[in-house]
PDB file of C-alpha atoms in Angstrom:
ATOM      1  CA  MET X  19      84.668-128.324   4.906  1.00 56.00           C
ATOM      2  CA  PRO X  20      84.508-126.383   7.889  1.00 61.00           C
ATOM      3  CA  LEU X  21      87.247-123.664   8.787  1.00 60.00           C
ATOM      4  CA  GLN X  22      88.568-124.942  11.347  1.00 59.00           C
ATOM      5  CA  LEU X  23      89.214-128.535   9.899  1.00 52.00           C
ATOM      6  CA  ARG X  24      90.931-126.381   6.889  1.00 55.00           C
ATOM      7  CA  ILE X  25      93.375-124.779   9.356  1.00 57.00           C
ATOM      8  CA  ALA X  26      94.058-127.359  11.220  1.00 53.00           C
ATOM      9  CA  LEU X  27      95.092-129.100   8.133  1.00 48.00           C
ATOM     10  CA  CYS X  28      97.020-126.291   7.019  1.00 54.00           C
ATOM     11  CA  ASN X  29      98.826-126.581  10.245  1.00 57.00           C
ATOM     12  CA  ILE X  30      99.510-130.490   9.846  1.00 59.00           C
ATOM     13  CA  GLY X  31     101.199-129.183   5.972  1.00 55.00           C
ATOM     14  CA  ARG X  32     103.358-126.782   7.423  1.00 58.00           C
ATOM     15  CA  ALA X  33     104.420-128.738  10.368  1.00 52.00           C
ATOM     16  CA  THR X  34     104.938-131.534   7.915  1.00 53.00           C
ATOM     17  CA  CYS X  35     106.596-129.631   5.864  1.00 48.00           C
ATOM     18  CA  SER X  36     108.607-128.534   8.269  1.00 56.00           C
ATOM     19  CA  LEU X  37     109.702-131.509   9.433  1.00 50.00           C
ATOM     20  CA  LEU X  38     111.097-132.697   6.045  1.00 48.00           C
ATOM     21  CA  ALA X  39     113.033-129.711   5.889  1.00 54.00           C
ATOM     22  CA  SER X  40     114.728-130.291   9.304  1.00 58.00           C
ATOM     23  CA  TYR X  41     115.425-134.115   7.977  1.00 59.00           C
ATOM     24  CA  ASN X  42     116.787-132.736   4.717  1.00 59.00           C
ATOM     25  CA  SER X  43     119.087-130.223   6.122  1.00 63.00           C
ATOM     26  CA  LEU X  44     120.401-132.772   8.958  1.00 62.00           C
ATOM     27  CA  ALA X  45     120.328-135.908   6.295  1.00 62.00           C
ATOM     28  CA  ARG X  46     122.922-133.321   4.421  1.00 66.00           C
ATOM     29  CA  ARG X  47     125.052-132.757   6.985  1.00 68.00           C
ATOM     30  CA  ARG X  48     125.112-136.043   7.556  1.00 70.00           C
ATOM     31  CA  ARG X  49     126.119-136.239   4.159  1.00 67.00           C
ATOM     32  CA  ARG X  50     128.703-133.385   4.105  1.00 65.00           C
ATOM     33  CA  ARG X  51     130.544-134.744   7.841  1.00 68.00           C
ATOM     34  CA  ARG X  52     130.577-138.228   5.836  1.00 66.00           C
ATOM     35  CA  GLN X  53     132.795-136.605   2.530  1.00 64.00           C
ATOM     36  CA  GLY X  54     134.729-134.818   5.251  1.00 62.00           C
ATOM     37  CA  ARG X  55     135.706-138.484   6.767  1.00 64.00           C
ATOM     38  CA  ARG X  56     136.435-140.284   3.761  1.00 62.00           C
ATOM     39  CA  MET X  57     138.516-137.121   2.346  1.00 59.00           C
ATOM     40  CA  ARG X  58     140.471-137.382   5.613  1.00 61.00           C
ATOM     41  CA  MET X  59     140.621-141.209   5.472  1.00 61.00           C
ATOM     42  CA  GLN X  60     141.680-141.347   1.654  1.00 58.00           C
ATOM     43  CA  VAL X  61     144.739-138.844   2.798  1.00 56.00           C
ATOM     44  CA  ALA X  62     145.639-140.702   5.299  1.00 59.00           C
ATOM     45  CA  ALA X  63     145.054-144.076   2.716  1.00 59.00           C
ATOM     46  CA  ALA X  64     147.473-141.898   0.369  1.00 55.00           C
ATOM     47  CA  VAL X  65     150.039-141.756   3.144  1.00 55.00           C
ATOM     48  CA  ASP X  66     149.655-146.015   3.257  1.00 57.00           C
ATOM     49  CA  ARG X  67     149.794-146.443  -0.283  1.00 56.00           C
ATOM     50  CA  ASP X  68     152.597-146.914  -2.542  1.00 49.00           C
ATOM     51  CA  GLN X  69     151.428-143.777  -5.578  1.00 52.00           C
ATOM     52  CA  THR X  70     153.811-141.015  -6.788  1.00 56.00           C
ATOM     53  CA  ASP X  71     156.405-139.279  -4.991  1.00 54.00           C
ATOM     54  CA  GLN X  72     153.890-136.250  -5.472  1.00 56.00           C
ATOM     55  CA  ASP X  73     151.297-137.003  -4.326  1.00 58.00           C
ATOM     56  CA  ALA X  74     152.371-138.966  -1.065  1.00 55.00           C
ATOM     57  CA  ALA X  75     154.443-135.738   0.240  1.00 58.00           C
ATOM     58  CA  GLU X  76     151.072-133.525  -0.318  1.00 61.00           C
ATOM     59  CA  ALA X  77     148.998-136.131   1.711  1.00 58.00           C
ATOM     60  CA  ALA X  78     152.034-136.284   4.303  1.00 60.00           C
ATOM     61  CA  ALA X  79     152.263-132.400   4.207  1.00 62.00           C
ATOM     62  CA  MET X  80     148.246-132.557   4.603  1.00 65.00           C
ATOM     63  CA  MET X  81     148.662-134.681   7.483  1.00 72.00           C
ATOM     64  CA  GLY X  82     151.267-132.624   9.187  1.00 80.00           C
ATOM     65  CA  VAL X  83     148.938-129.374   9.120  1.00 83.00           C
ATOM     66  CA  TYR X  84     146.321-131.916  10.857  1.00 85.00           C
ATOM     67  CA  GLU X  85     148.779-133.139  12.982  1.00 87.00           C
ATOM     68  CA  ARG X  86     149.868-129.642  14.204  1.00 86.00           C
ATOM     69  CA  VAL X  87     146.050-128.824  14.750  1.00 87.00           C
ATOM     70  CA  ALA X  88     146.044-131.815  17.170  1.00 88.00           C
ATOM     71  CA  ARG X  89     148.639-130.898  19.086  1.00 89.00           C
ATOM     72  CA  MET X  90     147.950-126.963  19.295  1.00 88.00           C
ATOM     73  CA  ALA X  91     144.445-127.760  20.674  1.00 88.00           C
ATOM     74  CA  SER X  92     145.756-130.293  22.908  1.00 88.00           C
ATOM     75  CA  ALA X  93     147.832-127.957  24.466  1.00 88.00           C
ATOM     76  CA  ASN X  94     145.711-126.127  26.482  1.00 91.00           C
ATOM     77  CA  ALA X  95     142.495-126.853  28.414  1.00 93.00           C
ATOM     78  CA  VAL X  96     140.402-123.722  25.963  1.00 95.00           C
ATOM     79  CA  VAL X  97     141.788-123.144  22.205  1.00 95.00           C
ATOM     80  CA  VAL X  98     140.376-120.743  19.577  1.00 95.00           C
ATOM     81  CA  PHE X  99     141.248-120.690  16.184  1.00 94.00           C
ATOM     82  CA  SER X 100     140.413-117.093  14.889  1.00 93.00           C
ATOM     83  CA  ALA X 101     141.509-114.270  12.328  1.00 91.00           C
ATOM     84  CA  SER X 102     142.247-111.101  13.877  1.00 89.00           C
ATOM     85  CA  GLY X 103     139.999-109.191  11.979  1.00 89.00           C
ATOM     86  CA  CYS X 104     137.036-111.646  12.318  1.00 90.00           C
ATOM     87  CA  CYS X 105     133.830-109.954  14.754  1.00 93.00           C
ATOM     88  CA  MET X 106     132.589-113.426  15.808  1.00 93.00           C
ATOM     89  CA  CYS X 107     135.978-114.869  16.710  1.00 93.00           C
ATOM     90  CA  HIS X 108     135.939-111.441  18.801  1.00 94.00           C
ATOM     91  CA  VAL X 109     132.323-112.540  20.254  1.00 94.00           C
ATOM     92  CA  VAL X 110     134.098-115.904  20.616  1.00 95.00           C
ATOM     93  CA  LYS X 111     136.966-114.795  22.430  1.00 94.00           C
ATOM     94  CA  ARG X 112     134.467-112.152  25.063  1.00 95.00           C
ATOM     95  CA  LEU X 113     132.118-115.002  26.102  1.00 95.00           C
ATOM     96  CA  LEU X 114     135.321-116.864  27.187  1.00 95.00           C
ATOM     97  CA  LEU X 115     136.891-114.226  29.234  1.00 94.00           C
ATOM     98  CA  GLY X 116     133.362-113.608  30.101  1.00 93.00           C
ATOM     99  CA  LEU X 117     133.213-117.358  31.754  1.00 93.00           C
ATOM    100  CA  GLY X 118     136.292-116.890  32.926  1.00 93.00           C
ATOM    101  CA  VAL X 119     138.562-118.689  31.069  1.00 93.00           C
ATOM    102  CA  GLY X 120     141.522-117.763  29.548  1.00 91.00           C
ATOM    103  CA  PRO X 121     141.515-119.309  26.165  1.00 93.00           C
ATOM    104  CA  THR X 122     144.932-120.071  24.386  1.00 93.00           C
ATOM    105  CA  VAL X 123     144.022-117.826  21.340  1.00 94.00           C
ATOM    106  CA  TYR X 124     146.221-118.352  17.455  1.00 92.00           C
ATOM    107  CA  GLU X 125     144.973-115.811  15.614  1.00 91.00           C
ATOM    108  CA  LEU X 126     145.868-117.183  11.742  1.00 89.00           C
ATOM    109  CA  ASP X 127     146.573-114.335   9.442  1.00 87.00           C
ATOM    110  CA  GLN X 128     148.944-113.744  12.296  1.00 86.00           C
ATOM    111  CA  LEU X 129     150.778-116.872  12.049  1.00 78.00           C
ATOM    112  CA  THR X 130     154.034-116.789  10.014  1.00 68.00           C
ATOM    113  CA  ALA X 131     154.569-119.911   7.532  1.00 59.00           C
ATOM    114  CA  THR X 132     156.683-122.201   9.302  1.00 57.00           C
ATOM    115  CA  ALA X 133     158.297-126.199   8.337  1.00 47.00           C
ATOM    116  CA  THR X 134     154.879-127.680   8.485  1.00 51.00           C
ATOM    117  CA  ALA X 135     152.438-124.791   8.256  1.00 64.00           C
ATOM    118  CA  GLY X 136     151.044-121.279   8.203  1.00 77.00           C
ATOM    119  CA  GLY X 137     147.791-120.210   8.996  1.00 82.00           C
ATOM    120  CA  ARG X 138     146.479-120.168   5.453  1.00 85.00           C
ATOM    121  CA  GLU X 139     147.425-124.645   5.620  1.00 86.00           C
ATOM    122  CA  ILE X 140     145.837-124.423   9.164  1.00 88.00           C
ATOM    123  CA  GLN X 141     142.680-122.787   8.521  1.00 88.00           C
ATOM    124  CA  ALA X 142     142.536-125.218   5.842  1.00 87.00           C
ATOM    125  CA  ALA X 143     142.678-127.994   7.396  1.00 87.00           C
ATOM    126  CA  LEU X 144     140.586-126.442  10.080  1.00 88.00           C
ATOM    127  CA  ALA X 145     137.668-125.987   7.295  1.00 87.00           C
ATOM    128  CA  GLN X 146     137.855-129.218   6.492  1.00 87.00           C
ATOM    129  CA  LEU X 147     136.974-130.564  10.258  1.00 86.00           C
ATOM    130  CA  LEU X 148     133.882-128.001  10.436  1.00 86.00           C
ATOM    131  CA  PRO X 149     129.986-128.792   8.824  1.00 86.00           C
ATOM    132  CA  PRO X 150     130.595-127.145   5.055  1.00 86.00           C
ATOM    133  CA  GLY X 151     128.854-124.171   4.505  1.00 85.00           C
ATOM    134  CA  GLN X 152     130.538-122.543   8.904  1.00 85.00           C
ATOM    135  CA  PRO X 153     133.100-120.289   8.802  1.00 86.00           C
ATOM    136  CA  ALA X 154     136.544-121.501   8.990  1.00 84.00           C
ATOM    137  CA  VAL X 155     137.332-119.376  11.702  1.00 88.00           C
ATOM    138  CA  PRO X 156     136.283-119.257  15.086  1.00 93.00           C
ATOM    139  CA  VAL X 157     137.206-122.521  15.279  1.00 94.00           C
ATOM    140  CA  VAL X 158     136.820-123.826  19.320  1.00 95.00           C
ATOM    141  CA  PHE X 159     138.928-126.943  20.920  1.00 95.00           C
ATOM    142  CA  VAL X 160     137.652-127.488  24.566  1.00 94.00           C
ATOM    143  CA  GLY X 161     139.791-130.386  26.486  1.00 92.00           C
ATOM    144  CA  GLY X 162     141.478-130.958  22.727  1.00 90.00           C
ATOM    145  CA  ARG X 163     137.959-132.490  20.659  1.00 92.00           C
ATOM    146  CA  LEU X 164     136.734-129.850  18.736  1.00 92.00           C
ATOM    147  CA  LEU X 165     133.538-128.362  20.089  1.00 93.00           C
ATOM    148  CA  GLY X 166     132.711-126.366  16.935  1.00 91.00           C
ATOM    149  CA  GLY X 167     132.185-123.165  15.190  1.00 92.00           C
ATOM    150  CA  VAL X 168     130.704-119.738  16.731  1.00 92.00           C
ATOM    151  CA  GLU X 169     127.198-120.797  16.441  1.00 92.00           C
ATOM    152  CA  LYS X 170     128.151-124.755  18.568  1.00 93.00           C
ATOM    153  CA  VAL X 171     129.369-122.527  20.751  1.00 94.00           C
ATOM    154  CA  MET X 172     126.836-119.804  20.917  1.00 94.00           C
ATOM    155  CA  ALA X 173     124.190-123.321  21.207  1.00 94.00           C
ATOM    156  CA  CYS X 174     126.095-124.674  23.781  1.00 94.00           C
ATOM    157  CA  HIS X 175     126.162-122.246  26.223  1.00 95.00           C
ATOM    158  CA  ILE X 176     121.998-120.950  25.505  1.00 95.00           C
ATOM    159  CA  ASN X 177     121.191-124.323  26.193  1.00 96.00           C
ATOM    160  CA  GLY X 178     123.247-124.837  29.676  1.00 94.00           C
ATOM    161  CA  THR X 179     126.055-127.217  28.341  1.00 95.00           C
ATOM    162  CA  LEU X 180     129.247-124.976  27.788  1.00 94.00           C
ATOM    163  CA  VAL X 181     129.674-124.287  31.372  1.00 94.00           C
ATOM    164  CA  PRO X 182     129.976-128.436  32.206  1.00 93.00           C
ATOM    165  CA  LEU X 183     132.295-128.936  29.087  1.00 93.00           C
ATOM    166  CA  LEU X 184     134.687-125.953  30.427  1.00 94.00           C
ATOM    167  CA  LYS X 185     134.342-127.822  33.964  1.00 93.00           C
ATOM    168  CA  GLN X 186     135.301-131.199  32.765  1.00 91.00           C
ATOM    169  CA  ALA X 187     138.400-129.924  30.837  1.00 91.00           C
ATOM    170  CA  GLY X 188     139.573-128.119  33.441  1.00 90.00           C
ATOM    171  CA  ALA X 189     139.337-124.548  32.343  1.00 89.00           C
ATOM    172  CA  LEU X 190     136.935-123.711  35.289  1.00 86.00           C
ATOM    173  CA  TRP X 191     137.502-124.528  38.744  1.00 77.00           C
ATOM    174  CA  LEU X 192     133.651-123.112  40.131  1.00 68.00           C
TER     175      LEU X 192
END
């Protein structure tokens, strides 16, 4: 077999392995998202079903945290849930400020526990919204909708879709 043919077959094999790895990674992410959705649906169903008082109270508390996060996220055009000592949170905040956006920043480690939820409970709820394996902070909401963590924000910035999203949400005027 000629050397060029062997090299071409080797390259095809590498490309196939790369495609399979990408497909497997995508399939894993989809499975994890479905599991997260199922969990949220189970929490909602637990409130509806007639369960023990303790289970219903826990489910209601979790729904209360999700509702609080939704209220906080939809209060302003751009909302960042952050931790004060996190370097990636700092990067996301500096990027948004550099673009001319004044995001509302909630430092979860500095939030005091209230009747509904403190910083730890909110961080746990945010971790459920993100794909598994991603850090729980930073989490960015644009126009009341979840944009994602640092990876998603940077990807949108690099491919040029972040500024149109910010304009659509009313965070940028130019």
